[in-house]
Every structure is written in C-alpha cells, then in structure tokens.
PDB file of C-alpha atoms in Angstrom:
ATOM      1  CA  ASN A  10      71.734 307.707  14.620  1.00 72.00           C
ATOM      2  CA  ALA A  11      73.422 305.416  11.959  1.00 81.00           C
ATOM      3  CA  GLY A  12      72.710 302.021  13.878  1.00 93.00           C
ATOM      4  CA  VAL A  13      75.119 299.442  12.897  1.00 96.00           C
ATOM      5  CA  THR A  14      77.754 300.262  10.218  1.00 97.00           C
ATOM      6  CA  GLN A  15      80.483 297.889   8.712  1.00 97.00           C
ATOM      7  CA  THR A  16      83.384 298.698   6.713  1.00 97.00           C
ATOM      8  CA  PRO A  17      84.348 297.885   4.026  1.00 97.00           C
ATOM      9  CA  LYS A  18      81.439 296.802   1.891  1.00 96.00           C
ATOM     10  CA  PHE A  19      83.416 294.559  -0.655  1.00 96.00           C
ATOM     11  CA  ARG A  20      86.932 292.963  -0.480  1.00 96.00           C
ATOM     12  CA  VAL A  21      88.779 290.513  -2.494  1.00 97.00           C
ATOM     13  CA  LEU A  22      91.690 288.834  -0.851  1.00 97.00           C
ATOM     14  CA  LYS A  23      94.306 286.201  -1.995  1.00 97.00           C
ATOM     15  CA  THR A  24      94.969 283.016  -0.025  1.00 98.00           C
ATOM     16  CA  GLY A  25      97.189 283.778   2.938  1.00 97.00           C
ATOM     17  CA  GLN A  26      96.458 287.766   3.253  1.00 97.00           C
ATOM     18  CA  SER A  27      95.094 289.193   6.193  1.00 96.00           C
ATOM     19  CA  MET A  28      92.464 291.608   6.956  1.00 96.00           C
ATOM     20  CA  THR A  29      90.148 293.386   9.420  1.00 97.00           C
ATOM     21  CA  LEU A  30      86.546 294.109   9.130  1.00 98.00           C
ATOM     22  CA  LEU A  31      85.243 296.855  11.478  1.00 97.00           C
ATOM     23  CA  CYS A  32      81.842 297.097  12.993  1.00 98.00           C
ATOM     24  CA  ALA A  33      80.678 300.255  14.714  1.00 98.00           C
ATOM     25  CA  GLN A  34      77.251 300.913  16.587  1.00 97.00           C
ATOM     26  CA  ASP A  35      76.010 304.129  18.048  1.00 96.00           C
ATOM     27  CA  MET A  36      72.956 302.506  20.146  1.00 93.00           C
ATOM     28  CA  ASN A  37      75.095 302.200  23.268  1.00 93.00           C
ATOM     29  CA  HIS A  38      74.538 298.279  22.921  1.00 92.00           C
ATOM     30  CA  GLU A  39      76.472 296.235  25.368  1.00 92.00           C
ATOM     31  CA  TYR A  40      76.180 293.100  23.260  1.00 92.00           C
ATOM     32  CA  MET A  41      77.880 292.549  19.778  1.00 95.00           C
ATOM     33  CA  TYR A  42      78.373 289.806  17.301  1.00 95.00           C
ATOM     34  CA  TRP A  43      79.962 288.672  14.037  1.00 97.00           C
ATOM     35  CA  TYR A  44      78.036 286.211  11.702  1.00 96.00           C
ATOM     36  CA  ARG A  45      78.821 284.792   8.536  1.00 96.00           C
ATOM     37  CA  GLN A  46      76.289 284.147   5.681  1.00 93.00           C
ATOM     38  CA  ASP A  47      76.859 281.242   3.045  1.00 89.00           C
ATOM     39  CA  PRO A  48      74.688 281.166  -0.083  1.00 80.00           C
ATOM     40  CA  GLY A  49      71.269 279.410   0.773  1.00 74.00           C
ATOM     41  CA  MET A  50      71.988 279.100   4.392  1.00 77.00           C
ATOM     42  CA  GLY A  51      71.048 281.011   7.557  1.00 83.00           C
ATOM     43  CA  LEU A  52      73.570 283.197   9.590  1.00 91.00           C
ATOM     44  CA  ARG A  53      76.062 281.249  11.764  1.00 93.00           C
ATOM     45  CA  LEU A  54      77.659 282.973  14.829  1.00 93.00           C
ATOM     46  CA  ILE A  55      81.395 283.401  14.670  1.00 96.00           C
ATOM     47  CA  HIS A  56      82.357 285.250  17.793  1.00 96.00           C
ATOM     48  CA  TYR A  57      80.579 287.667  20.125  1.00 94.00           C
ATOM     49  CA  SER A  58      81.285 289.923  22.907  1.00 94.00           C
ATOM     50  CA  VAL A  59      79.078 290.757  26.110  1.00 91.00           C
ATOM     51  CA  GLY A  60      80.894 294.037  26.813  1.00 92.00           C
ATOM     52  CA  GLU A  61      83.935 296.072  26.315  1.00 94.00           C
ATOM     53  CA  GLY A  62      86.950 293.912  26.625  1.00 94.00           C
ATOM     54  CA  THR A  63      85.335 290.728  26.478  1.00 94.00           C
ATOM     55  CA  THR A  64      85.091 288.253  23.624  1.00 96.00           C
ATOM     56  CA  ALA A  65      83.845 284.618  23.104  1.00 94.00           C
ATOM     57  CA  LYS A  66      83.720 281.941  20.470  1.00 94.00           C
ATOM     58  CA  GLY A  67      80.324 281.278  18.606  1.00 93.00           C
ATOM     59  CA  GLU A  68      79.601 278.336  16.538  1.00 91.00           C
ATOM     60  CA  VAL A  69      82.375 278.806  13.819  1.00 95.00           C
ATOM     61  CA  PRO A  70      85.291 280.577  15.068  1.00 96.00           C
ATOM     62  CA  ASP A  71      88.278 278.936  13.519  1.00 96.00           C
ATOM     63  CA  GLY A  72      90.237 281.130  11.410  1.00 96.00           C
ATOM     64  CA  TYR A  73      88.871 284.083  12.961  1.00 98.00           C
ATOM     65  CA  ASN A  74      89.911 286.651  15.721  1.00 97.00           C
ATOM     66  CA  VAL A  75      87.978 289.519  17.437  1.00 98.00           C
ATOM     67  CA  SER A  76      88.502 292.599  19.655  1.00 98.00           C
ATOM     68  CA  ARG A  77      86.352 294.860  21.462  1.00 97.00           C
ATOM     69  CA  LEU A  78      88.691 297.603  22.822  1.00 95.00           C
ATOM     70  CA  LYS A  79      85.747 300.059  22.881  1.00 96.00           C
ATOM     71  CA  LYS A  80      82.171 299.598  23.552  1.00 96.00           C
ATOM     72  CA  GLN A  81      80.856 300.785  20.161  1.00 97.00           C
ATOM     73  CA  ASN A  82      83.281 298.876  17.926  1.00 98.00           C
ATOM     74  CA  PHE A  83      83.814 295.069  17.522  1.00 98.00           C
ATOM     75  CA  LEU A  84      86.650 294.040  15.164  1.00 98.00           C
ATOM     76  CA  LEU A  85      86.806 290.630  13.306  1.00 98.00           C
ATOM     77  CA  GLY A  86      90.236 289.740  11.802  1.00 98.00           C
ATOM     78  CA  LEU A  87      91.544 287.160   9.363  1.00 96.00           C
ATOM     79  CA  GLU A  88      95.052 286.243   9.899  1.00 92.00           C
ATOM     80  CA  SER A  89      95.431 284.027   6.942  1.00 96.00           C
ATOM     81  CA  ALA A  90      92.481 284.116   4.554  1.00 96.00           C
ATOM     82  CA  ALA A  91      91.335 280.838   2.732  1.00 97.00           C
ATOM     83  CA  PRO A  92      88.917 280.317  -0.049  1.00 96.00           C
ATOM     84  CA  SER A  93      86.477 278.680   2.681  1.00 96.00           C
ATOM     85  CA  GLN A  94      86.033 282.031   4.128  1.00 97.00           C
ATOM     86  CA  THR A  95      84.465 283.507   1.234  1.00 97.00           C
ATOM     87  CA  SER A  96      81.267 284.697   2.538  1.00 97.00           C
ATOM     88  CA  VAL A  97      78.971 287.671   3.632  1.00 96.00           C
ATOM     89  CA  TYR A  98      79.825 288.902   6.977  1.00 98.00           C
ATOM     90  CA  PHE A  99      77.293 290.547   9.320  1.00 97.00           C
ATOM     91  CA  CYS A 100      77.740 292.441  12.610  1.00 97.00           C
ATOM     92  CA  ALA A 101      75.156 292.640  14.880  1.00 95.00           C
ATOM     93  CA  SER A 102      74.387 294.501  18.290  1.00 94.00           C
ATOM     94  CA  SER A 103      71.841 294.121  20.953  1.00 90.00           C
ATOM     95  CA  TYR A 104      71.092 295.406  24.468  1.00 84.00           C
ATOM     96  CA  SER A 105      72.322 293.145  27.542  1.00 74.00           C
ATOM     97  CA  ALA A 106      70.525 290.072  28.241  1.00 65.00           C
ATOM     98  CA  GLY A 107      67.030 290.128  29.965  1.00 64.00           C
ATOM     99  CA  ARG A 108      63.640 288.723  29.837  1.00 62.00           C
ATOM    100  CA  GLY A 109      61.080 290.715  27.732  1.00 65.00           C
ATOM    101  CA  PHE A 110      61.018 292.466  24.577  1.00 70.00           C
ATOM    102  CA  GLY A 111      63.448 294.817  22.932  1.00 69.00           C
ATOM    103  CA  TYR A 112      66.665 292.388  22.940  1.00 74.00           C
ATOM    104  CA  GLU A 113      66.278 291.774  19.473  1.00 82.00           C
ATOM    105  CA  GLN A 114      69.734 292.071  17.446  1.00 88.00           C
ATOM    106  CA  TYR A 115      70.283 294.929  14.959  1.00 92.00           C
ATOM    107  CA  PHE A 116      72.345 293.997  11.877  1.00 95.00           C
ATOM    108  CA  GLY A 117      74.765 295.907   9.779  1.00 96.00           C
ATOM    109  CA  PRO A 118      74.540 295.756   5.913  1.00 96.00           C
ATOM    110  CA  GLY A 119      77.291 293.205   5.505  1.00 96.00           C
ATOM    111  CA  THR A 120      80.600 292.875   4.018  1.00 97.00           C
ATOM    112  CA  ARG A 121      81.108 290.654   0.951  1.00 96.00           C
ATOM    113  CA  LEU A 122      84.405 288.947   1.094  1.00 97.00           C
ATOM    114  CA  THR A 123      85.834 287.009  -1.604  1.00 97.00           C
ATOM    115  CA  VAL A 124      89.285 284.787  -1.117  1.00 97.00           C
ATOM    116  CA  THR A 125      91.022 283.608  -4.267  1.00 97.00           C
TER     117      THR A 125
ATOM    118  CA  GLY B  11      71.951 270.651  19.701  1.00 35.00           C
ATOM    119  CA  GLU B  12      69.948 273.485  18.793  1.00 40.00           C
ATOM    120  CA  SER B  13      68.290 273.647  15.101  1.00 44.00           C
ATOM    121  CA  VAL B  14      65.922 275.844  13.531  1.00 51.00           C
ATOM    122  CA  GLY B  15      64.571 274.869  10.219  1.00 47.00           C
ATOM    123  CA  LEU B  16      61.776 275.950   7.796  1.00 42.00           C
ATOM    124  CA  HIS B  17      59.024 273.600   6.100  1.00 45.00           C
ATOM    125  CA  LEU B  18      59.324 275.521   2.928  1.00 46.00           C
ATOM    126  CA  PRO B  19      62.236 277.206   1.252  1.00 84.00           C
ATOM    127  CA  THR B  20      60.410 279.153  -1.382  1.00 91.00           C
ATOM    128  CA  LEU B  21      56.816 280.659  -1.321  1.00 93.00           C
ATOM    129  CA  SER B  22      55.138 282.544  -3.966  1.00 95.00           C
ATOM    130  CA  VAL B  23      51.884 284.463  -3.214  1.00 96.00           C
ATOM    131  CA  GLN B  24      49.558 286.819  -5.362  1.00 97.00           C
ATOM    132  CA  GLU B  25      49.891 290.485  -4.230  1.00 97.00           C
ATOM    133  CA  GLY B  26      47.046 290.969  -1.866  1.00 97.00           C
ATOM    134  CA  ASP B  27      46.775 287.497  -0.632  1.00 97.00           C
ATOM    135  CA  ASN B  28      47.921 286.436   3.108  1.00 97.00           C
ATOM    136  CA  SER B  29      51.227 284.648   3.490  1.00 97.00           C
ATOM    137  CA  ILE B  30      52.088 282.094   5.887  1.00 96.00           C
ATOM    138  CA  ILE B  31      55.821 281.285   6.623  1.00 95.00           C
ATOM    139  CA  ASN B  32      56.702 278.183   8.872  1.00 93.00           C
ATOM    140  CA  CYS B  33      59.498 277.252  11.125  1.00 93.00           C
ATOM    141  CA  ALA B  34      60.166 274.330  13.300  1.00 91.00           C
ATOM    142  CA  TYR B  35      62.666 274.445  16.479  1.00 86.00           C
ATOM    143  CA  SER B  36      64.143 271.806  18.438  1.00 77.00           C
ATOM    144  CA  ASN B  37      65.415 273.180  21.553  1.00 88.00           C
ATOM    145  CA  SER B  38      62.480 273.092  23.964  1.00 90.00           C
ATOM    146  CA  ALA B  39      64.356 275.490  26.397  1.00 90.00           C
ATOM    147  CA  SER B  40      64.365 278.416  23.778  1.00 91.00           C
ATOM    148  CA  ASP B  41      62.238 281.196  25.172  1.00 89.00           C
ATOM    149  CA  TYR B  42      62.435 284.100  22.575  1.00 90.00           C
ATOM    150  CA  PHE B  43      61.918 284.042  18.889  1.00 93.00           C
ATOM    151  CA  ILE B  44      62.489 286.531  16.396  1.00 93.00           C
ATOM    152  CA  TRP B  45      61.555 286.898  12.748  1.00 95.00           C
ATOM    153  CA  TYR B  46      63.893 288.740  10.440  1.00 95.00           C
ATOM    154  CA  LYS B  47      63.443 289.880   6.942  1.00 96.00           C
ATOM    155  CA  GLN B  48      66.283 290.060   4.561  1.00 93.00           C
ATOM    156  CA  GLU B  49      66.110 291.830   1.272  1.00 93.00           C
ATOM    157  CA  SER B  50      68.757 291.298  -1.390  1.00 89.00           C
ATOM    158  CA  GLY B  51      72.291 292.696  -0.513  1.00 88.00           C
ATOM    159  CA  LYS B  52      70.842 293.981   2.853  1.00 91.00           C
ATOM    160  CA  GLY B  53      71.398 292.602   6.328  1.00 93.00           C
ATOM    161  CA  PRO B  54      68.491 291.137   8.270  1.00 94.00           C
ATOM    162  CA  GLN B  55      65.776 293.492   9.421  1.00 94.00           C
ATOM    163  CA  PHE B  56      63.837 292.820  12.590  1.00 92.00           C
ATOM    164  CA  ILE B  57      59.945 292.191  11.857  1.00 94.00           C
ATOM    165  CA  ILE B  58      58.508 290.793  15.181  1.00 94.00           C
ATOM    166  CA  ASP B  59      59.342 288.602  18.268  1.00 93.00           C
ATOM    167  CA  ILE B  60      57.559 286.552  20.623  1.00 93.00           C
ATOM    168  CA  ARG B  61      58.389 285.003  24.043  1.00 92.00           C
ATOM    169  CA  SER B  62      57.511 281.504  25.105  1.00 92.00           C
ATOM    170  CA  ASN B  63      54.976 282.519  27.475  1.00 92.00           C
ATOM    171  CA  MET B  64      52.746 283.771  24.772  1.00 94.00           C
ATOM    172  CA  ASP B  65      50.802 281.940  21.666  1.00 96.00           C
ATOM    173  CA  LYS B  66      50.489 285.085  19.499  1.00 97.00           C
ATOM    174  CA  ARG B  67      51.519 288.470  18.647  1.00 97.00           C
ATOM    175  CA  GLN B  68      50.642 290.930  16.227  1.00 97.00           C
ATOM    176  CA  GLY B  69      52.309 293.775  14.745  1.00 94.00           C
ATOM    177  CA  GLN B  70      51.442 295.885  11.638  1.00 92.00           C
ATOM    178  CA  ARG B  71      50.284 293.408   8.956  1.00 96.00           C
ATOM    179  CA  VAL B  72      52.158 290.815  10.558  1.00 98.00           C
ATOM    180  CA  THR B  73      51.321 288.197  13.213  1.00 98.00           C
ATOM    181  CA  VAL B  74      53.586 285.559  14.769  1.00 97.00           C
ATOM    182  CA  LEU B  75      52.138 282.334  16.035  1.00 98.00           C
ATOM    183  CA  LEU B  76      53.951 280.151  18.604  1.00 97.00           C
ATOM    184  CA  ASN B  77      53.074 276.350  19.224  1.00 96.00           C
ATOM    185  CA  LYS B  78      55.202 275.075  22.178  1.00 94.00           C
ATOM    186  CA  THR B  79      53.617 271.718  21.965  1.00 94.00           C
ATOM    187  CA  VAL B  80      54.944 270.899  18.376  1.00 94.00           C
ATOM    188  CA  LYS B  81      57.791 273.374  18.551  1.00 94.00           C
ATOM    189  CA  HIS B  82      56.431 275.468  15.461  1.00 94.00           C
ATOM    190  CA  LEU B  83      56.701 278.988  14.786  1.00 95.00           C
ATOM    191  CA  SER B  84      54.759 280.757  11.972  1.00 96.00           C
ATOM    192  CA  LEU B  85      54.769 284.080  10.389  1.00 97.00           C
ATOM    193  CA  GLN B  86      51.609 285.612   8.908  1.00 98.00           C
ATOM    194  CA  ILE B  87      51.728 288.525   6.584  1.00 98.00           C
ATOM    195  CA  ALA B  88      48.341 290.131   5.825  1.00 97.00           C
ATOM    196  CA  ALA B  89      47.683 291.616   2.431  1.00 97.00           C
ATOM    197  CA  THR B  90      51.227 290.738   0.843  1.00 97.00           C
ATOM    198  CA  GLN B  91      52.785 293.522  -1.131  1.00 97.00           C
ATOM    199  CA  PRO B  92      55.534 293.486  -3.552  1.00 96.00           C
ATOM    200  CA  GLY B  93      57.635 295.126  -1.008  1.00 96.00           C
ATOM    201  CA  ASP B  94      57.257 291.990   1.206  1.00 97.00           C
ATOM    202  CA  SER B  95      59.551 289.944  -1.344  1.00 97.00           C
ATOM    203  CA  ALA B  96      62.601 288.940   0.451  1.00 95.00           C
ATOM    204  CA  VAL B  97      64.034 285.970   2.389  1.00 94.00           C
ATOM    205  CA  TYR B  98      62.463 285.297   6.008  1.00 95.00           C
ATOM    206  CA  PHE B  99      64.428 283.781   8.657  1.00 93.00           C
ATOM    207  CA  CYS B 100      63.239 282.569  12.068  1.00 94.00           C
ATOM    208  CA  ALA B 101      65.752 282.635  15.025  1.00 92.00           C
ATOM    209  CA  GLU B 102      65.499 281.191  18.628  1.00 92.00           C
ATOM    210  CA  THR B 103      67.513 281.931  21.707  1.00 88.00           C
ATOM    211  CA  ILE B 104      67.398 281.331  25.378  1.00 84.00           C
ATOM    212  CA  GLN B 105      67.179 284.949  27.273  1.00 77.00           C
ATOM    213  CA  THR B 106      70.040 284.374  29.402  1.00 72.00           C
ATOM    214  CA  GLY B 107      73.854 284.679  28.752  1.00 68.00           C
ATOM    215  CA  ALA B 108      74.675 286.255  25.464  1.00 71.00           C
ATOM    216  CA  ASN B 109      71.307 286.219  23.812  1.00 74.00           C
ATOM    217  CA  ASN B 110      72.861 284.107  20.930  1.00 83.00           C
ATOM    218  CA  LEU B 111      70.549 283.495  18.051  1.00 87.00           C
ATOM    219  CA  PHE B 112      70.206 280.417  16.105  1.00 89.00           C
ATOM    220  CA  PHE B 113      68.948 281.051  12.518  1.00 89.00           C
ATOM    221  CA  GLY B 114      67.117 278.705  10.260  1.00 82.00           C
ATOM    222  CA  THR B 115      68.085 278.620   6.516  1.00 78.00           C
ATOM    223  CA  GLY B 116      65.287 280.930   5.518  1.00 89.00           C
ATOM    224  CA  THR B 117      62.188 280.926   3.218  1.00 92.00           C
ATOM    225  CA  ARG B 118      62.213 283.055  -0.063  1.00 93.00           C
ATOM    226  CA  LEU B 119      58.938 284.852  -0.551  1.00 96.00           C
ATOM    227  CA  THR B 120      58.071 286.127  -4.012  1.00 96.00           C
ATOM    228  CA  VAL B 121      55.128 288.314  -4.361  1.00 97.00           C
ATOM    229  CA  ILE B 122      53.512 287.980  -7.725  1.00 95.00           C
ATOM    230  CA  PRO B 123      51.777 291.488  -8.983  1.00 92.00           C
TER     231      PRO B 123
END
C-alpha cells in the first residue's frame, strides 16, 4: 500500500512552459485535492475532486487546470508557467464526506517546482 | 471568510518536557479539526483529530483540546522527543461537501537534546 504518490519530485520550468503533475492513490478514496505551499505559509487549496470525472475550484485556482479521469489519479496542469507558481505542490486524498473520524486527508510527498 | 492562525510561530523545548502548540480559528461553523506534522521535505502527516462535540481527545503522547467558546485549539505533546521536531499545522473544516481543509501558517517546534 503506497498511499499517495506524486511525480515528479522536482521540476524546473522556464516561464511560459507547460507541465502536468501526476498524483496517484491506492486507498480507494473518493476525494482528491491539490495544494500549494509557499515558504513560511500553510497549504492553500488549488482544485479538488469529489469523484471520478468531477473537479472544482479551490482557494487559488488561477493558472491551473485539473482532470480526474480515473478514480485513483488526479492531474494538475500548468498551461503557461509563471514565476509566481514557484512552490511546493502537495496532493491529498480522503474518504468521502461524513461525520465522525477517519475523514482526514492523506498527503503525498510533494513536488518542488521552480519557474525561472 | 475562514481563517486559522497560530499564536506562536516558533517553539523550542527541552527533550523530555511537554509541548503545547496553540491555534485560533474564526469560523464558528467548523466542526472538524485536524493537527498535522510536517517534517522537512515531506508532506503533512496526520497526528490527531477532534470533532466539535468534544473538548478533548487523546492519542499516543498527544492530546488535542478544543475550546469552542473562544475558538481555540491546542496540541499537547508529552515527553517531547527529538523526532517531534517539525512544523505543526492545525486545519479546520465543515464535514459536509468536499471536506476542504483550511490550514494555519504553522508552528515550528524545535526539541533541544
């Protein structure tokens, strides 16, 4: 059971280039999330998905797109990278909403992206 | 809007002492709170959670206290060890919809051997 995995671990892009970050989970979670973490700050939600084929905007969605074609995968795309998108990106997953315990989000190891 | 903040951005404790990390939240509708630990270069790791109908919940060496009157959350770590050195985040959510978490900026805990 690998949990949540992310590829790549590191990437350097030039301004205007595009790339896709891949997140995969093997826990059969319904919900998946993409966050960014800037130095000295907490995590901010970019986009999320409550199920295969569905996506929704989070707190900071501009400049990013996502797709959830398979339940276990959640892709984050940058169509035209900007230096302001330099950050560490984390993917997370959780069981579907409910009341009680056991609905915490499980996080991947992160992707460090630098845009020059 | 929702906001989650921390009173102390850094905390240094002696090995073996108890640590207390505090967090304030502003959304009185939040009903589920989570503490995460993040070590350098890694993703956040779940520590403990608590629901709004509880005041206290205990885990292994950790206790979370919730004071809804003043919208305050704290994480207590007993007998702090060097391996506890990390950044600790509190997060809040309302357990309907997509379980979106709102994170504070974090507190860096340093354990002095």
